[in-house]
Amino acid sequence: MKRDQIRETSIEVTVGAFMFMILLALGTFTIILSRQKLFQPTLYYTVRFDNVMGLREGDNVYVRGVAVGRVRDIRVERTGVLVRLTLQQPLGLHENYKIEVVPSSLLGGRELHIEEGDPARPRVPEGTVLVGRSPVSLLDEATRMIASIRSTLEEGGVLENVRQAVSNLNVIIARIERGEGTLGRLVKDEAVYEDIRSITADLRSVADRIERGEGSLGRLLADDGKVYEDLRQIAANLRKTSDDLANGKGILGKLISEEDATYEDLKQSVAAIRDVVEGLKRGEGTLGKLLKETEVYEELKQGLRELRATIDDYRETAPITTFSSIFLGAF
Amino acid sequence: MVLHEPDHFEPPLNFFAALGRRILLACRNTGRGTVILLQAIWALRFMLSRRNRREVLMQLFVTGIKSLGVLTVVAMFTGMILALQTGLELRRYGQEVNIGTLVCTSMVREMGPFMTALVIAASVGSAIAAQLATMTVSEEIAALEVMSIDPVRFLVMPRLAALLIMMPMLTVYTNILGVVGGAIVGWTQLDVPMSAYFDNAIQYVRNKDLYVGLFKAAVFGAIIAGVACQQGFQATEGAVGVGIATRRSVVISFLTILAVGYMITRLFYA
């Protein structure tokens, strides 16, 4: 008997504990799902919309991306749709605030987004019936966009152009398939392929040589930097020379400078030289006669011969003359 | 009066006669079951009486506590399968974080009550049918009636009370374990953090979903009790009849649960 009583008591306790736990869990879930925060003040706001696009009671309210409350109830009135919100914290709305219904995900659902507005603008008084913006339907937007694209394609002639382009492309492809034109031969002709392959092989060989630092280009690209330094020096010199030329330095600079003085001097010198040369050609003057007349040449030759003989005589007699001068000079 | 004379019919003349007889018998059995159920509901007012209290407690224990083992496994795996199946598909779109919503909504609205009902129909319902069928074929029920003890009040009402009370409780338990199972799969297989999963889980579930689910569970409990008791009282032909009653109890309970589940969903959500 006592054993039966103990068993019955244990059954009662077990069933009672189970039911107590389940009821506790049920109560917790009820509070969680009702989105009510106990021991926290609840604030009420009313927003008027023209259209709420399927917003439902219990949908979330976000301020700057933070969930701050829920939609409590929705009433349709003659002037629009009145949406009552319960929030856990006060809103600091300014005159250019924005309240809109937006899709919560691609799978559906709606939520309310609140932007508080520019803090520089005056505050909206508490208790004001706020005005919400009509939501944008993604489906309507997509439909409108598709209609616009279709209109552009059909009426703007884009479709016709595309059609024409495709037709041309077909012609080009047909020609290529027949092996016509450069591209066609490239596609059809094996020899072209072989050429390209050969060129590629050559290029690879050249590239390898350059990489190994062979040849001028290879040395140029080699890591020691000597050739580069030389080239840089040359470039610097060329720059300096070109600067000098540009600044009119040196003869060549003066020649190519915008000033005409040097050019004029050179021109006059050339004219003078030309006059001299023409005079020589005509046999004018001593040099001209020397060039033109054989007698003068012969006389000059004879004179030179005599001069050499005189110099030779003088060279032979010079020691005696010098000695005599010294000897006689002593006395 | 729950016992009736056993059915003895001549073989049907043709297919249509057989079909018509089956339809008529189905209607009659449904009627008998409904009457038993209504009588049991009426008898619920004696649920806490000294004479019935112990039996109700025993039935609560058998229905609730003794089913927890199998229900734990079924609930966990239901949530895990839901999470894995939907999560793998959602991952293709980078939306696997939403499995919390899907698992929680599915469990609370439909899968929780439905899976609980299937488990209870298969375990407790079949046990009730077998027990009552055995009592019927061994004429214990007839003896009770002879002694002016109402079998409905004495046998059916405690079982109905236990199922009506325990089915919603077990459904809450199934819901919790299903959602936790989904979270484990989300965390281990789909890299969805627990916090994100649970935030997401409660995002779109409303109290209405929870309580419609519990209401559904209570209705399923009544169906299981009604079908099991009716099949038990209708058993004939000894041990074979007990087997038939048990099998029919499970099959009819399953089909009725499916149909009634659809109707309740349509009633509250469509």
Coordinates of C-alpha atoms in Angstrom, one line a residue:
Chain A
M1 CA 0.0 0.0 0.0
K2 CA 2.7 2.4 1.0
R3 CA 4.7 1.4 -2.1
D4 CA 1.7 2.2 -4.2
Q5 CA 1.4 5.6 -2.6
I6 CA 5.0 6.4 -3.2
R7 CA 4.7 5.3 -6.8
E8 CA 1.6 7.4 -7.2
T9 CA 3.3 10.4 -5.6
S10 CA 6.3 10.1 -7.8
I11 CA 4.0 10.0 -10.9
E12 CA 2.2 13.1 -9.6
V13 CA 5.5 14.9 -9.1
T14 CA 6.8 13.9 -12.5
V15 CA 3.7 14.9 -14.4
G16 CA 3.4 18.1 -12.4
A17 CA 7.1 19.0 -13.0
F18 CA 6.7 18.3 -16.7
M19 CA 3.6 20.4 -16.9
F20 CA 5.1 23.2 -14.9
M21 CA 8.2 23.3 -17.1
I22 CA 6.1 23.3 -20.3
L23 CA 3.8 26.0 -19.0
L24 CA 6.8 28.1 -18.0
A25 CA 8.3 27.6 -21.5
L26 CA 4.9 28.5 -23.1
G27 CA 4.7 31.7 -21.0
T28 CA 8.2 32.6 -22.0
F29 CA 7.5 32.1 -25.6
T30 CA 4.3 34.0 -25.4
I31 CA 6.2 37.0 -24.0
I32 CA 9.0 36.7 -26.5
L33 CA 6.7 36.4 -29.5
S34 CA 4.5 39.2 -28.3
R35 CA 7.6 41.4 -28.4
Q36 CA 6.6 43.0 -25.2
K37 CA 9.4 44.0 -22.9
L38 CA 8.3 43.8 -19.3
F39 CA 9.5 46.5 -16.9
Q40 CA 10.1 48.9 -19.7
P41 CA 7.9 51.9 -20.7
T42 CA 6.1 51.6 -24.0
L43 CA 5.7 54.7 -26.2
Y44 CA 3.0 55.1 -28.7
Y45 CA 3.3 56.9 -32.1
T46 CA 0.7 57.2 -34.9
V47 CA 1.7 57.4 -38.5
R48 CA -0.6 58.2 -41.4
F49 CA 0.1 56.5 -44.8
D50 CA -1.6 56.6 -48.1
N51 CA -0.8 52.9 -48.6
V52 CA 1.1 50.5 -46.3
M53 CA 1.7 47.8 -49.0
G54 CA 0.9 44.8 -46.8
L55 CA 2.4 46.0 -43.5
R56 CA 1.0 43.8 -40.7
E57 CA 0.5 44.1 -37.0
G58 CA 3.6 42.9 -35.3
D59 CA 6.1 44.0 -38.0
N60 CA 9.3 45.5 -36.8
V61 CA 10.1 49.2 -36.6
Y62 CA 13.7 50.2 -37.2
V63 CA 15.4 53.5 -36.4
R64 CA 18.8 53.7 -38.1
G65 CA 18.8 49.9 -38.5
V66 CA 18.0 49.2 -34.9
A67 CA 14.7 47.4 -34.0
V68 CA 13.0 49.7 -31.5
G69 CA 9.4 48.5 -31.6
R70 CA 6.5 47.0 -33.4
V71 CA 3.5 47.9 -35.4
R72 CA 0.6 47.6 -32.9
D73 CA -2.4 48.1 -35.0
I74 CA -3.4 49.3 -38.5
R75 CA -6.7 51.1 -39.2
V76 CA -8.0 52.1 -42.6
E77 CA -9.7 55.5 -42.5
R78 CA -11.1 57.8 -45.1
T79 CA -8.0 60.0 -45.1
G80 CA -5.5 57.1 -45.3
V81 CA -4.2 54.3 -43.2
L82 CA -3.4 55.0 -39.6
V83 CA -0.6 52.8 -38.2
R84 CA 0.0 52.8 -34.5
L85 CA 3.5 51.9 -33.3
T86 CA 4.7 50.8 -29.9
L87 CA 8.3 51.7 -29.3
Q88 CA 10.7 51.1 -26.4
Q89 CA 12.5 54.4 -26.7
P90 CA 11.4 57.9 -27.7
L91 CA 12.0 59.2 -31.2
G92 CA 13.8 62.5 -31.7
L93 CA 12.1 63.5 -34.9
H94 CA 13.0 66.6 -36.8
E95 CA 11.0 68.3 -39.6
N96 CA 12.5 66.4 -42.5
Y97 CA 12.0 63.0 -40.9
K98 CA 11.2 60.1 -43.1
I99 CA 9.0 57.1 -42.3
E100 CA 8.6 54.4 -44.9
V101 CA 7.5 50.8 -45.4
V102 CA 10.1 48.7 -46.9
P103 CA 10.3 45.0 -47.8
S104 CA 12.1 43.1 -45.1
S105 CA 13.5 40.4 -47.4
L106 CA 13.3 38.9 -50.8
L107 CA 11.1 36.2 -49.2
G108 CA 8.5 38.7 -48.3
G109 CA 7.4 40.6 -45.2
R110 CA 7.5 44.3 -44.5
E111 CA 9.0 46.5 -41.9
L112 CA 8.9 50.2 -41.0
H113 CA 12.0 52.3 -41.3
I114 CA 12.3 55.7 -39.5
E115 CA 14.9 58.3 -40.3
E116 CA 14.9 61.0 -37.6
G117 CA 15.9 63.9 -39.9
D118 CA 18.4 66.7 -39.8
P119 CA 19.2 67.7 -36.2
A120 CA 19.6 71.3 -37.4
R121 CA 15.9 71.4 -38.3
P122 CA 13.2 72.1 -35.7
R123 CA 11.9 69.2 -33.6
V124 CA 8.5 67.7 -34.4
P125 CA 6.2 68.2 -31.3
E126 CA 5.3 65.0 -29.3
G127 CA 1.9 63.7 -30.0
T128 CA 1.8 64.8 -33.7
V129 CA 0.3 62.4 -36.1
L130 CA 3.4 61.6 -38.3
V131 CA 3.2 61.3 -42.0
G132 CA 4.7 58.2 -43.7
R133 CA 5.8 57.9 -47.3
S134 CA 4.1 55.6 -49.6
P135 CA 6.2 52.5 -50.0
V136 CA 7.9 51.6 -53.2
S137 CA 6.8 48.3 -54.7
L138 CA 9.8 46.5 -56.1
L139 CA 7.5 44.5 -58.4
D140 CA 5.9 47.7 -59.8
E141 CA 9.4 49.3 -60.1
A142 CA 10.6 46.2 -62.0
T143 CA 7.6 46.2 -64.3
R144 CA 8.1 49.9 -65.0
M145 CA 11.7 49.4 -65.7
I146 CA 11.0 46.4 -68.1
A147 CA 8.4 48.5 -69.9
S148 CA 11.0 51.4 -70.2
I149 CA 13.6 49.0 -71.6
R150 CA 11.2 47.5 -74.0
S151 CA 10.1 51.0 -75.2
T152 CA 13.8 52.0 -75.7
L153 CA 14.5 48.8 -77.6
E154 CA 11.5 48.9 -79.9
E155 CA 10.9 52.6 -80.4
G156 CA 14.5 53.9 -80.1
G157 CA 15.6 51.6 -82.9
V158 CA 18.1 49.8 -80.6
L159 CA 16.4 46.5 -81.4
E160 CA 16.7 47.1 -85.1
N161 CA 20.4 48.0 -84.7
V162 CA 20.9 44.9 -82.7
R163 CA 19.1 42.9 -85.4
Q164 CA 21.2 44.5 -88.1
A165 CA 24.4 43.9 -86.1
V166 CA 23.5 40.2 -85.6
S167 CA 22.8 39.9 -89.3
N168 CA 26.2 41.4 -90.2
L169 CA 27.8 39.2 -87.6
N170 CA 26.2 36.2 -89.3
V171 CA 27.6 37.3 -92.7
I172 CA 31.0 37.8 -91.1
I173 CA 30.9 34.4 -89.5
A174 CA 29.9 32.8 -92.7
R175 CA 32.8 34.4 -94.5
I176 CA 35.2 33.3 -91.8
E177 CA 33.8 29.7 -92.1
R178 CA 34.4 29.8 -95.8
G179 CA 38.0 30.9 -95.1
E180 CA 37.6 34.3 -96.7
G181 CA 39.5 37.3 -95.7
T182 CA 42.5 37.5 -93.3
L183 CA 40.5 36.3 -90.3
G184 CA 39.0 33.4 -92.4
R185 CA 42.4 32.4 -93.6
L186 CA 43.7 32.6 -90.0
V187 CA 40.9 30.2 -89.0
K188 CA 41.0 27.9 -91.9
D189 CA 44.6 27.9 -93.2
E190 CA 47.0 25.6 -91.4
A191 CA 50.0 27.5 -92.8
V192 CA 49.0 30.7 -91.0
Y193 CA 48.7 28.8 -87.8
E194 CA 52.1 27.3 -88.4
D195 CA 53.5 30.8 -89.1
I196 CA 52.0 32.1 -85.9
R197 CA 53.4 29.2 -84.0
S198 CA 56.8 29.8 -85.5
I199 CA 56.5 33.6 -84.6
T200 CA 55.5 32.7 -81.2
A201 CA 58.5 30.3 -80.8
D202 CA 60.8 33.0 -82.1
L203 CA 59.4 35.5 -79.8
R204 CA 59.8 33.1 -76.9
S205 CA 63.4 32.5 -77.9
V206 CA 64.0 36.3 -78.1
A207 CA 62.3 36.7 -74.8
D208 CA 64.5 34.0 -73.3
R209 CA 67.6 35.7 -74.6
I210 CA 66.6 39.0 -73.3
E211 CA 65.9 37.4 -70.0
R212 CA 69.3 35.8 -69.9
G213 CA 70.8 39.3 -70.6
E214 CA 72.0 38.4 -74.1
G215 CA 72.2 41.0 -76.9
S216 CA 71.9 44.8 -76.6
L217 CA 68.3 44.7 -75.3
G218 CA 69.2 41.9 -72.9
R219 CA 72.1 43.9 -71.5
L220 CA 69.9 46.9 -71.4
L221 CA 67.4 45.1 -69.3
A222 CA 70.0 43.3 -67.2
D223 CA 70.1 44.1 -63.6
D224 CA 73.7 45.6 -63.3
G225 CA 72.3 49.0 -64.4
K226 CA 75.4 50.0 -66.3
V227 CA 73.8 50.4 -69.7
Y228 CA 71.0 52.2 -68.1
E229 CA 73.3 54.6 -66.4
D230 CA 75.1 55.2 -69.8
L231 CA 71.8 55.8 -71.5
R232 CA 70.7 58.1 -68.7
Q233 CA 74.0 60.0 -69.0
I234 CA 73.5 60.3 -72.8
A235 CA 70.0 61.4 -72.3
A236 CA 71.2 64.1 -69.8
N237 CA 73.8 65.3 -72.3
L238 CA 71.3 65.4 -75.1
R239 CA 69.0 67.3 -72.9
K240 CA 71.7 69.8 -72.0
T241 CA 72.7 70.2 -75.6
S242 CA 69.1 70.7 -76.7
D243 CA 68.7 73.2 -73.8
D244 CA 71.8 75.1 -75.0
L245 CA 70.6 75.0 -78.6
A246 CA 67.2 76.3 -77.4
N247 CA 68.9 79.0 -75.4
G248 CA 71.0 80.0 -78.3
K249 CA 74.3 79.0 -76.8
G250 CA 77.2 78.0 -79.1
I251 CA 77.5 78.5 -82.8
L252 CA 74.8 76.0 -83.7
G253 CA 72.6 77.5 -81.0
K254 CA 73.1 81.0 -82.3
L255 CA 72.5 79.7 -85.8
I256 CA 69.1 78.2 -84.9
S257 CA 68.1 80.9 -82.5
E258 CA 65.6 83.5 -83.6
E259 CA 68.2 86.2 -83.6
D260 CA 69.5 86.8 -87.2
A261 CA 72.8 88.5 -86.4
T262 CA 74.9 85.3 -86.6
Y263 CA 73.1 84.1 -89.6
E264 CA 73.7 87.5 -91.3
D265 CA 77.4 87.4 -90.3
L266 CA 77.7 83.9 -91.7
K267 CA 75.9 84.9 -94.9
Q268 CA 78.2 87.9 -95.4
S269 CA 81.2 85.7 -94.7
V270 CA 80.1 83.2 -97.3
A271 CA 79.4 86.0 -99.8
A272 CA 82.9 87.4 -99.2
I273 CA 84.5 83.9 -99.6
R274 CA 82.5 83.5 -102.8
D275 CA 83.9 86.8 -104.1
V276 CA 87.4 85.8 -103.2
V277 CA 87.0 82.4 -104.9
E278 CA 85.5 84.0 -108.0
G279 CA 88.5 86.5 -108.1
L280 CA 90.9 83.6 -107.9
K281 CA 89.0 81.8 -110.7
R282 CA 89.4 84.9 -112.8
G283 CA 93.1 85.1 -111.9
E284 CA 92.8 88.3 -110.1
G285 CA 95.4 89.2 -107.4
T286 CA 98.6 87.4 -106.5
L287 CA 96.9 84.1 -105.5
G288 CA 94.8 84.2 -108.7
K289 CA 97.8 84.7 -110.9
L290 CA 99.6 82.0 -109.0
L291 CA 96.7 79.7 -109.8
K292 CA 96.1 80.8 -113.4
E293 CA 99.5 81.7 -114.8
T294 CA 102.3 79.1 -115.3
E295 CA 105.1 81.7 -115.5
V296 CA 104.4 83.0 -112.0
Y297 CA 104.4 79.4 -110.8
E298 CA 107.8 78.8 -112.6
E299 CA 109.2 82.0 -111.2
L300 CA 108.0 81.1 -107.7
K301 CA 109.5 77.7 -108.1
Q302 CA 112.8 79.2 -109.3
G303 CA 112.7 81.7 -106.4
L304 CA 112.1 79.0 -103.9
R305 CA 115.0 77.0 -105.4
E306 CA 117.3 79.9 -105.1
L307 CA 116.1 80.6 -101.6
R308 CA 116.9 77.0 -100.6
A309 CA 120.4 77.4 -102.1
T310 CA 120.9 80.6 -100.2
I311 CA 119.8 78.9 -97.0
D312 CA 122.1 76.0 -97.6
D313 CA 125.0 78.4 -98.2
Y314 CA 124.2 80.2 -95.0
R315 CA 124.0 76.9 -93.1
E316 CA 127.5 75.9 -94.4
T317 CA 129.0 79.3 -93.6
A318 CA 127.2 79.8 -90.3
P319 CA 129.8 78.1 -87.9
I320 CA 132.7 80.1 -89.5
T321 CA 130.8 83.3 -89.3
T322 CA 129.8 82.6 -85.8
F323 CA 133.3 81.7 -84.7
S324 CA 134.7 84.8 -86.5
S325 CA 132.1 87.0 -84.8
I326 CA 133.0 85.6 -81.4
F327 CA 136.7 85.8 -82.0
L328 CA 136.6 89.3 -83.3
G329 CA 134.1 90.3 -80.7
A330 CA 136.7 89.4 -78.0
F331 CA 138.9 92.0 -79.2
Chain B
M1 CA -23.9 1.9 -24.1
V2 CA -20.7 1.6 -26.2
L3 CA -20.9 -2.1 -27.2
H4 CA -22.9 -3.3 -30.2
E5 CA -23.6 -6.6 -31.7
P6 CA -20.9 -7.7 -34.1
D7 CA -21.5 -7.1 -37.8
H8 CA -22.5 -10.1 -39.9
F9 CA -23.1 -9.3 -43.5
E10 CA -23.8 -11.4 -46.5
P11 CA -21.1 -11.2 -49.1
P12 CA -21.8 -8.2 -51.4
L13 CA -23.4 -8.8 -54.7
N14 CA -21.1 -6.6 -56.8
F15 CA -18.5 -3.9 -56.5
F16 CA -21.0 -1.1 -56.0
A17 CA -22.7 -3.0 -53.2
A18 CA -19.4 -3.5 -51.5
L19 CA -18.4 0.1 -52.0
G20 CA -21.8 1.3 -50.7
R21 CA -21.5 -1.0 -47.7
R22 CA -18.1 0.4 -46.9
I23 CA -19.3 4.0 -47.1
L24 CA -22.2 3.2 -44.9
L25 CA -20.0 1.4 -42.3
A26 CA -17.5 4.3 -42.4
C27 CA -20.4 6.8 -41.7
R28 CA -21.7 4.6 -38.9
N29 CA -18.4 4.1 -37.3
T30 CA -17.7 7.8 -37.5
G31 CA -21.0 8.4 -35.9
R32 CA -20.3 6.0 -33.1
G33 CA -16.9 7.5 -32.6
T34 CA -18.3 11.0 -32.5
V35 CA -20.9 9.9 -29.9
I36 CA -18.2 8.3 -27.7
L37 CA -16.1 11.4 -28.0
L38 CA -19.0 13.7 -27.1
Q39 CA -19.9 11.5 -24.2
A40 CA -16.3 11.6 -23.0
I41 CA -16.2 15.4 -23.4
W42 CA -19.4 15.6 -21.3
A43 CA -17.9 13.3 -18.8
L44 CA -14.8 15.6 -18.4
R45 CA -16.7 17.4 -15.7
F46 CA -15.9 14.3 -13.5
M47 CA -12.2 14.5 -14.4
L48 CA -11.1 15.7 -11.0
S49 CA -13.5 13.5 -9.0
R50 CA -11.9 11.2 -6.5
R51 CA -12.8 8.1 -8.5
N52 CA -11.3 9.4 -11.7
R53 CA -8.4 11.5 -10.5
R54 CA -6.0 8.6 -10.2
E55 CA -6.8 7.2 -13.6
V56 CA -6.5 10.6 -15.2
L57 CA -3.1 11.0 -13.5
M58 CA -2.0 7.6 -14.8
Q59 CA -3.0 8.4 -18.3
L60 CA -1.3 11.8 -18.1
F61 CA 1.9 9.9 -17.1
V62 CA 1.5 7.3 -19.8
T63 CA 0.6 9.8 -22.5
G64 CA 3.0 12.5 -21.5
I65 CA 6.1 11.3 -19.7
K66 CA 6.4 7.9 -21.3
S67 CA 6.3 9.4 -24.7
L68 CA 9.1 11.9 -24.1
G69 CA 11.9 9.5 -25.2
V70 CA 10.6 8.8 -28.7
L71 CA 9.3 12.3 -29.0
T72 CA 12.7 13.8 -28.2
V73 CA 14.3 11.9 -31.0
V74 CA 11.5 12.6 -33.5
A75 CA 11.4 16.3 -32.6
M76 CA 15.2 16.8 -32.8
F77 CA 15.5 15.1 -36.1
T78 CA 12.4 16.9 -37.6
G79 CA 14.1 20.2 -36.8
M80 CA 17.4 19.1 -38.0
I81 CA 16.0 17.8 -41.3
L82 CA 14.0 21.0 -41.9
A83 CA 17.1 23.1 -41.2
L84 CA 19.4 21.0 -43.4
Q85 CA 17.0 20.8 -46.3
T86 CA 16.0 24.4 -46.4
G87 CA 19.5 25.6 -45.4
L88 CA 21.2 23.8 -48.2
E89 CA 18.8 25.4 -50.7
L90 CA 19.0 28.8 -49.1
R91 CA 22.8 28.6 -49.1
R92 CA 22.7 28.8 -52.9
Y93 CA 21.3 32.3 -52.5
G94 CA 23.4 33.2 -49.5
Q95 CA 20.3 33.3 -47.3
E96 CA 21.0 30.4 -45.0
V97 CA 20.7 32.7 -42.0
N98 CA 17.0 32.6 -42.6
I99 CA 16.7 29.0 -41.6
G100 CA 15.7 30.1 -38.2
T101 CA 12.6 31.7 -39.5
L102 CA 11.7 28.7 -41.7
V103 CA 12.4 26.1 -39.0
C104 CA 10.6 28.0 -36.2
T105 CA 7.6 28.9 -38.4
S106 CA 7.3 25.3 -39.7
M107 CA 7.6 23.7 -36.3
V108 CA 5.3 26.1 -34.5
R109 CA 2.6 26.2 -37.1
E110 CA 2.5 22.7 -38.5
M111 CA 5.3 20.2 -37.9
G112 CA 5.2 20.4 -34.1
P113 CA 1.6 19.5 -33.7
F114 CA 1.7 17.1 -36.6
M115 CA 4.7 15.1 -35.6
T116 CA 3.6 15.0 -32.0
A117 CA 0.2 13.7 -33.2
L118 CA 1.8 11.0 -35.3
V119 CA 4.0 9.8 -32.5
I120 CA 1.2 9.8 -30.0
A121 CA -1.3 8.2 -32.4
A122 CA 1.3 5.5 -33.2
S123 CA 2.3 4.9 -29.6
V124 CA -0.5 6.0 -27.2
G125 CA -3.4 5.7 -29.6
S126 CA -2.5 2.2 -30.7
A127 CA -2.0 1.2 -27.0
I128 CA -5.5 2.6 -26.1
A129 CA -7.0 0.8 -29.0
A130 CA -5.3 -2.5 -28.1
Q131 CA -6.2 -2.2 -24.5
L132 CA -9.8 -1.4 -25.1
A133 CA -10.1 -4.0 -27.9
T134 CA -8.7 -6.7 -25.5
M135 CA -11.2 -5.6 -22.9
T136 CA -13.9 -5.8 -25.4
V137 CA -13.1 -9.2 -26.8
S138 CA -12.7 -10.5 -23.3
E139 CA -16.1 -9.0 -22.5
E140 CA -14.7 -6.8 -19.7
I141 CA -16.5 -3.8 -21.2
A142 CA -19.8 -5.8 -21.2
A143 CA -19.2 -6.6 -17.6
L144 CA -18.7 -2.9 -16.8
E145 CA -22.0 -2.1 -18.5
V146 CA -23.7 -4.9 -16.7
M147 CA -22.4 -3.4 -13.4
S148 CA -23.8 0.0 -14.6
I149 CA -20.4 1.5 -14.8
D150 CA -20.2 3.8 -17.7
P151 CA -17.2 2.6 -19.8
V152 CA -17.0 6.1 -21.4
R153 CA -16.6 7.8 -18.1
F154 CA -14.5 5.1 -16.6
L155 CA -12.2 4.3 -19.6
V156 CA -12.5 6.9 -22.3
M157 CA -12.8 10.2 -20.4
P158 CA -9.4 9.8 -18.6
R159 CA -7.7 9.0 -21.8
L160 CA -9.3 11.9 -23.6
A161 CA -8.5 14.2 -20.7
A162 CA -4.9 13.1 -20.8
L163 CA -4.6 13.5 -24.5
L164 CA -6.3 16.9 -24.5
I165 CA -4.0 18.2 -21.8
M166 CA -0.8 16.4 -22.9
M167 CA -0.9 17.0 -26.6
P168 CA -0.4 20.8 -26.4
M169 CA 2.2 20.2 -23.7
L170 CA 4.1 17.7 -25.8
T171 CA 3.7 20.0 -28.8
V172 CA 5.5 22.8 -26.9
Y173 CA 8.2 20.3 -26.1
T174 CA 8.4 19.2 -29.7
N175 CA 8.6 22.8 -30.9
I176 CA 11.4 23.6 -28.5
L177 CA 13.5 20.6 -29.4
G178 CA 12.8 21.0 -33.2
V179 CA 14.0 24.6 -33.1
V180 CA 17.0 23.6 -31.0
G181 CA 17.7 20.7 -33.5
G182 CA 17.6 23.2 -36.4
A183 CA 20.0 25.5 -34.5
I184 CA 22.5 22.7 -34.0
V185 CA 22.4 21.9 -37.7
G186 CA 22.6 25.6 -38.6
W187 CA 25.6 26.0 -36.4
T188 CA 27.5 22.9 -37.3
Q189 CA 26.6 22.4 -41.0
L190 CA 25.7 25.8 -42.3
D191 CA 27.9 28.1 -40.1
V192 CA 24.9 30.1 -38.9
P193 CA 25.6 31.5 -35.4
M194 CA 23.2 30.5 -32.7
S195 CA 22.4 34.2 -31.9
A196 CA 21.6 34.9 -35.5
Y197 CA 19.5 31.7 -35.8
F198 CA 17.4 32.5 -32.7
D199 CA 17.0 36.2 -33.6
N200 CA 15.8 35.1 -37.0
A201 CA 13.6 32.4 -35.5
I202 CA 11.4 34.7 -33.5
Q203 CA 11.4 37.3 -36.2
Y204 CA 8.3 36.2 -38.0
V205 CA 6.5 33.9 -35.6
R206 CA 3.5 35.4 -33.9
N207 CA 1.6 34.3 -30.8
K208 CA -1.2 33.4 -33.1
D209 CA 1.0 30.8 -34.8
L210 CA 1.9 29.3 -31.4
Y211 CA -1.6 29.1 -30.1
V212 CA -3.2 27.9 -33.3
G213 CA -0.6 25.1 -33.3
L214 CA -1.5 24.2 -29.7
F215 CA -5.2 24.3 -30.6
K216 CA -4.4 22.0 -33.4
A217 CA -2.6 19.7 -31.1
A218 CA -5.6 19.5 -28.7
V219 CA -7.9 18.7 -31.6
F220 CA -5.5 16.0 -32.7
G221 CA -5.5 14.6 -29.2
A222 CA -9.3 14.4 -29.2
I223 CA -9.1 12.7 -32.6
I224 CA -6.6 10.1 -31.4
A225 CA -8.7 9.4 -28.3
G226 CA -12.0 9.2 -30.2
V227 CA -10.6 7.0 -33.0
A228 CA -8.7 4.7 -30.6
C229 CA -11.6 4.2 -28.2
Q230 CA -14.1 3.7 -31.0
Q231 CA -11.9 1.1 -32.7
G232 CA -11.2 -0.6 -29.3
F233 CA -14.9 -0.9 -28.5
Q234 CA -15.7 -2.2 -31.9
A235 CA -13.1 -5.0 -31.8
T236 CA -14.4 -8.6 -32.5
E237 CA -13.0 -12.0 -33.2
G238 CA -10.5 -12.3 -30.4
A239 CA -6.8 -11.6 -30.8
V240 CA -7.2 -11.0 -34.6
G241 CA -9.8 -8.4 -33.9
V242 CA -7.4 -6.7 -31.4
G243 CA -4.7 -6.4 -34.1
I244 CA -7.2 -5.1 -36.6
A245 CA -8.5 -2.5 -34.2
T246 CA -5.0 -1.4 -33.4
R247 CA -4.0 -1.1 -37.1
R248 CA -7.2 0.7 -38.0
S249 CA -6.8 3.0 -35.1
V250 CA -3.4 4.2 -36.3
V251 CA -4.4 4.4 -40.0
I252 CA -7.6 6.3 -39.3
S253 CA -5.9 8.6 -36.8
F254 CA -3.2 9.5 -39.3
L255 CA -5.6 10.2 -42.1
T256 CA -8.0 12.2 -39.9
I257 CA -5.1 14.2 -38.4
L258 CA -3.9 15.1 -41.9
A259 CA -7.3 16.2 -43.1
V260 CA -8.2 18.1 -40.0
G261 CA -4.8 19.7 -39.9
Y262 CA -5.4 21.1 -43.3
M263 CA -8.8 22.4 -42.4
I264 CA -7.6 24.1 -39.3
T265 CA -4.7 25.7 -41.2
R266 CA -7.1 26.9 -43.9
L267 CA -9.5 28.2 -41.2
F268 CA -6.9 30.3 -39.5
Y269 CA -4.5 31.3 -42.3
A270 CA -6.2 31.2 -45.6

